[in-house]
Short mmCIF file of N, CA and C in Angstrom, two decimals:
data_model
loop_
_atom_site.label_atom_id
_atom_site.label_comp_id
_atom_site.label_asym_id
_atom_site.label_seq_id
_atom_site.Cartn_x
_atom_site.Cartn_y
_atom_site.Cartn_z
N MET A 100 47.10 175.45 166.65
CA MET A 100 45.93 175.21 165.84
C MET A 100 44.70 175.47 166.69
N SER A 101 43.77 176.28 166.18
CA SER A 101 42.54 176.52 166.91
C SER A 101 41.35 176.30 166.00
N THR A 102 40.21 176.00 166.61
CA THR A 102 39.00 175.82 165.84
C THR A 102 38.40 177.19 165.60
N ALA A 103 38.56 177.69 164.39
CA ALA A 103 38.10 179.03 164.07
C ALA A 103 36.73 179.02 163.42
N LEU A 104 36.35 177.90 162.84
CA LEU A 104 35.09 177.81 162.13
C LEU A 104 34.29 176.61 162.62
N THR A 105 32.98 176.73 162.52
CA THR A 105 32.08 175.62 162.83
C THR A 105 31.13 175.48 161.66
N LEU A 106 31.02 174.27 161.11
CA LEU A 106 30.09 174.05 160.01
C LEU A 106 28.66 174.08 160.53
N PRO A 107 27.75 174.64 159.74
CA PRO A 107 26.35 174.68 160.15
C PRO A 107 25.71 173.31 159.99
N PRO A 108 24.57 173.07 160.63
CA PRO A 108 23.88 171.78 160.46
C PRO A 108 23.51 171.51 159.00
N GLU A 109 23.15 172.56 158.27
CA GLU A 109 22.80 172.40 156.86
C GLU A 109 23.88 173.06 156.02
N LEU A 110 24.58 172.24 155.25
CA LEU A 110 25.63 172.73 154.35
C LEU A 110 25.22 172.31 152.95
N THR A 111 24.33 173.10 152.36
CA THR A 111 23.73 172.77 151.07
C THR A 111 23.78 173.98 150.15
N ILE A 112 23.27 173.80 148.97
CA ILE A 112 23.22 174.90 148.01
C ILE A 112 22.45 176.09 148.57
N TYR A 113 21.53 175.82 149.47
CA TYR A 113 20.71 176.89 150.04
C TYR A 113 21.45 177.72 151.09
N THR A 114 22.51 177.17 151.66
CA THR A 114 23.28 177.88 152.69
C THR A 114 24.71 178.20 152.25
N ALA A 115 25.07 177.77 151.05
CA ALA A 115 26.46 177.91 150.59
C ALA A 115 26.93 179.36 150.55
N ALA A 116 26.09 180.28 150.07
CA ALA A 116 26.53 181.67 149.93
C ALA A 116 26.82 182.30 151.29
N GLU A 117 25.95 182.11 152.26
CA GLU A 117 26.20 182.72 153.58
C GLU A 117 27.36 182.03 154.30
N THR A 118 27.50 180.72 154.11
CA THR A 118 28.62 180.01 154.72
C THR A 118 29.93 180.48 154.10
N ARG A 119 29.95 180.63 152.79
CA ARG A 119 31.15 181.10 152.09
C ARG A 119 31.54 182.49 152.59
N ALA A 120 30.58 183.36 152.77
CA ALA A 120 30.86 184.72 153.25
C ALA A 120 31.51 184.68 154.63
N ALA A 121 31.02 183.83 155.51
CA ALA A 121 31.60 183.70 156.85
C ALA A 121 33.03 183.17 156.76
N TRP A 122 33.26 182.21 155.88
CA TRP A 122 34.60 181.64 155.73
C TRP A 122 35.57 182.67 155.18
N LEU A 123 35.12 183.46 154.20
CA LEU A 123 36.00 184.48 153.64
C LEU A 123 36.42 185.48 154.71
N ALA A 124 35.49 185.83 155.59
CA ALA A 124 35.83 186.74 156.69
C ALA A 124 36.87 186.10 157.61
N ALA A 125 36.70 184.81 157.90
CA ALA A 125 37.66 184.12 158.76
C ALA A 125 39.03 184.00 158.08
N LEU A 126 39.04 183.77 156.77
CA LEU A 126 40.31 183.65 156.06
C LEU A 126 41.02 184.98 155.89
N ALA A 127 40.30 186.08 156.06
CA ALA A 127 40.92 187.40 155.97
C ALA A 127 41.81 187.66 157.18
N GLU A 128 41.56 186.96 158.27
CA GLU A 128 42.40 187.08 159.46
C GLU A 128 43.71 186.36 159.21
N PRO A 129 44.82 186.93 159.66
CA PRO A 129 46.10 186.24 159.45
C PRO A 129 46.13 184.91 160.20
N GLY A 130 46.74 183.95 159.58
CA GLY A 130 46.86 182.65 160.22
C GLY A 130 47.90 181.80 159.53
N GLU A 131 48.25 180.72 160.16
CA GLU A 131 49.22 179.81 159.57
C GLU A 131 48.92 178.41 160.07
N GLY A 132 49.48 177.42 159.39
CA GLY A 132 49.31 176.04 159.80
C GLY A 132 47.94 175.50 159.44
N THR A 133 47.44 174.64 160.27
CA THR A 133 46.18 173.95 160.02
C THR A 133 45.00 174.74 160.55
N LEU A 134 43.95 174.84 159.74
CA LEU A 134 42.70 175.44 160.17
C LEU A 134 41.76 174.32 160.58
N ALA A 135 41.45 174.24 161.85
CA ALA A 135 40.53 173.22 162.35
C ALA A 135 39.11 173.73 162.24
N VAL A 136 38.24 172.91 161.66
CA VAL A 136 36.85 173.29 161.45
C VAL A 136 35.97 172.24 162.14
N GLN A 137 35.18 172.68 163.10
CA GLN A 137 34.28 171.77 163.81
C GLN A 137 33.20 171.31 162.83
N ALA A 138 33.10 170.00 162.62
CA ALA A 138 32.23 169.45 161.58
C ALA A 138 31.21 168.45 162.11
N GLY A 139 31.04 168.37 163.41
CA GLY A 139 30.16 167.37 164.00
C GLY A 139 28.69 167.66 163.92
N ALA A 140 28.31 168.92 163.67
CA ALA A 140 26.90 169.30 163.67
C ALA A 140 26.21 169.12 162.33
N VAL A 141 26.96 168.79 161.28
CA VAL A 141 26.38 168.69 159.94
C VAL A 141 25.41 167.50 159.87
N THR A 142 24.16 167.81 159.58
CA THR A 142 23.14 166.76 159.43
C THR A 142 22.66 166.66 158.00
N GLU A 143 22.86 167.72 157.22
CA GLU A 143 22.42 167.72 155.83
C GLU A 143 23.50 168.38 154.99
N ILE A 144 23.96 167.67 153.95
CA ILE A 144 25.00 168.20 153.07
C ILE A 144 24.75 167.67 151.67
N ASP A 145 25.00 168.51 150.68
CA ASP A 145 24.85 168.08 149.30
C ASP A 145 26.17 168.36 148.56
N ALA A 146 26.15 168.17 147.25
CA ALA A 146 27.37 168.36 146.46
C ALA A 146 27.89 169.78 146.57
N ALA A 147 27.01 170.77 146.67
CA ALA A 147 27.46 172.16 146.81
C ALA A 147 28.21 172.35 148.12
N GLY A 148 27.77 171.70 149.18
CA GLY A 148 28.45 171.80 150.47
C GLY A 148 29.83 171.16 150.42
N VAL A 149 29.92 170.00 149.79
CA VAL A 149 31.22 169.34 149.67
C VAL A 149 32.13 170.17 148.77
N GLN A 150 31.58 170.75 147.71
CA GLN A 150 32.38 171.60 146.83
C GLN A 150 32.92 172.81 147.59
N LEU A 151 32.12 173.36 148.47
CA LEU A 151 32.56 174.49 149.29
C LEU A 151 33.73 174.09 150.19
N LEU A 152 33.65 172.89 150.77
CA LEU A 152 34.75 172.39 151.60
C LEU A 152 36.02 172.18 150.77
N ALA A 153 35.85 171.63 149.56
CA ALA A 153 37.00 171.42 148.68
C ALA A 153 37.63 172.76 148.31
N SER A 154 36.81 173.76 148.07
CA SER A 154 37.31 175.09 147.75
C SER A 154 38.08 175.68 148.93
N LEU A 155 37.55 175.48 150.14
CA LEU A 155 38.25 175.95 151.34
C LEU A 155 39.61 175.28 151.47
N ALA A 156 39.65 173.97 151.24
CA ALA A 156 40.92 173.23 151.34
C ALA A 156 41.92 173.75 150.31
N ARG A 157 41.45 174.03 149.09
CA ARG A 157 42.35 174.54 148.04
C ARG A 157 42.86 175.94 148.38
N THR A 158 41.97 176.78 148.89
CA THR A 158 42.37 178.13 149.27
C THR A 158 43.43 178.08 150.36
N LEU A 159 43.22 177.23 151.34
CA LEU A 159 44.21 177.08 152.42
C LEU A 159 45.52 176.54 151.88
N SER A 160 45.46 175.59 150.96
CA SER A 160 46.66 175.02 150.38
C SER A 160 47.48 176.10 149.66
N ALA A 161 46.78 177.00 148.97
CA ALA A 161 47.46 178.09 148.27
C ALA A 161 48.15 179.03 149.26
N GLN A 162 47.68 179.03 150.50
CA GLN A 162 48.28 179.85 151.56
C GLN A 162 49.28 179.05 152.40
N GLN A 163 49.66 177.87 151.90
CA GLN A 163 50.59 176.98 152.61
C GLN A 163 49.99 176.53 153.93
N ARG A 164 48.68 176.35 153.96
CA ARG A 164 47.97 175.90 155.15
C ARG A 164 47.19 174.64 154.81
N SER A 165 46.55 174.06 155.79
CA SER A 165 45.74 172.87 155.53
C SER A 165 44.46 172.93 156.35
N LEU A 166 43.54 172.03 156.00
CA LEU A 166 42.22 171.95 156.61
C LEU A 166 42.12 170.68 157.43
N GLN A 167 41.57 170.81 158.63
CA GLN A 167 41.28 169.63 159.43
C GLN A 167 39.81 169.71 159.85
N LEU A 168 39.02 168.72 159.44
CA LEU A 168 37.63 168.64 159.86
C LEU A 168 37.59 167.89 161.17
N VAL A 169 37.17 168.56 162.23
CA VAL A 169 37.16 168.00 163.57
C VAL A 169 35.83 167.28 163.79
N GLU A 170 35.91 166.02 164.14
CA GLU A 170 34.74 165.19 164.43
C GLU A 170 33.68 165.27 163.34
N PRO A 171 34.04 164.97 162.07
CA PRO A 171 33.05 165.06 160.99
C PRO A 171 31.87 164.12 161.24
N SER A 172 30.68 164.63 161.00
CA SER A 172 29.46 163.85 161.23
C SER A 172 29.36 162.71 160.21
N ALA A 173 28.47 161.78 160.49
CA ALA A 173 28.23 160.66 159.57
C ALA A 173 27.73 161.18 158.23
N ALA A 174 26.88 162.21 158.25
CA ALA A 174 26.36 162.78 157.00
C ALA A 174 27.49 163.36 156.16
N LEU A 175 28.40 164.06 156.80
CA LEU A 175 29.53 164.66 156.09
C LEU A 175 30.46 163.59 155.55
N ARG A 176 30.76 162.60 156.36
CA ARG A 176 31.62 161.50 155.91
C ARG A 176 31.02 160.80 154.70
N GLY A 177 29.73 160.50 154.78
CA GLY A 177 29.05 159.80 153.68
C GLY A 177 29.07 160.61 152.40
N ALA A 178 28.81 161.90 152.48
CA ALA A 178 28.81 162.76 151.29
C ALA A 178 30.19 162.82 150.66
N CYS A 179 31.22 163.00 151.46
CA CYS A 179 32.59 163.05 150.94
C CYS A 179 32.96 161.73 150.27
N GLU A 180 32.61 160.62 150.89
CA GLU A 180 32.93 159.32 150.33
C GLU A 180 32.18 159.08 149.01
N ARG A 181 30.89 159.43 148.97
CA ARG A 181 30.10 159.23 147.75
C ARG A 181 30.62 160.07 146.58
N LEU A 182 31.16 161.24 146.89
CA LEU A 182 31.64 162.13 145.84
C LEU A 182 33.14 161.96 145.55
N GLY A 183 33.75 160.96 146.16
CA GLY A 183 35.16 160.68 145.89
C GLY A 183 36.11 161.69 146.49
N LEU A 184 35.68 162.36 147.56
CA LEU A 184 36.53 163.35 148.21
C LEU A 184 36.82 162.98 149.66
N SER A 185 37.08 161.72 149.88
CA SER A 185 37.42 161.26 151.23
C SER A 185 38.68 161.93 151.75
N SER A 186 39.50 162.45 150.83
CA SER A 186 40.73 163.12 151.25
C SER A 186 40.43 164.34 152.11
N LEU A 187 39.22 164.90 151.99
CA LEU A 187 38.85 166.03 152.85
C LEU A 187 38.75 165.63 154.31
N LEU A 188 38.54 164.33 154.55
CA LEU A 188 38.35 163.86 155.93
C LEU A 188 39.67 163.63 156.64
N ALA A 189 40.76 163.60 155.90
CA ALA A 189 42.08 163.37 156.49
C ALA A 189 42.59 164.63 157.17
N ASP A 190 43.32 164.46 158.25
CA ASP A 190 43.96 165.61 158.91
C ASP A 190 44.90 166.28 157.91
N GLY A 191 44.87 167.58 157.88
CA GLY A 191 45.74 168.30 156.96
C GLY A 191 45.32 168.13 155.52
N ALA A 192 44.00 168.14 155.26
CA ALA A 192 43.47 167.87 153.93
C ALA A 192 43.85 168.95 152.93
N HIS A 193 44.18 168.47 151.74
CA HIS A 193 44.41 169.33 150.58
C HIS A 193 43.57 168.72 149.46
N ALA A 194 42.58 169.45 148.97
CA ALA A 194 41.72 168.90 147.91
C ALA A 194 42.32 169.18 146.55
#
């Protein structure tokens, strides 16, 4: 398992399109198992950002893979909890 992606400090509706494009490029590379995503730098996140993470988890699940958010920031934890998606914070998350 390697950390292939790093979440940006701002994961909002304003950055979702460019973040999604970067993720799609990373997912185009062959891989297996858990995708570790460094999540400690997130300082601002909204529902669009959490939705993007849920979509990533579902895409990985369809590929028989899982998502691990490494060191999720307090902002990210709070957003996931408020939106009822705390399962994204678990190792090997499947949304």
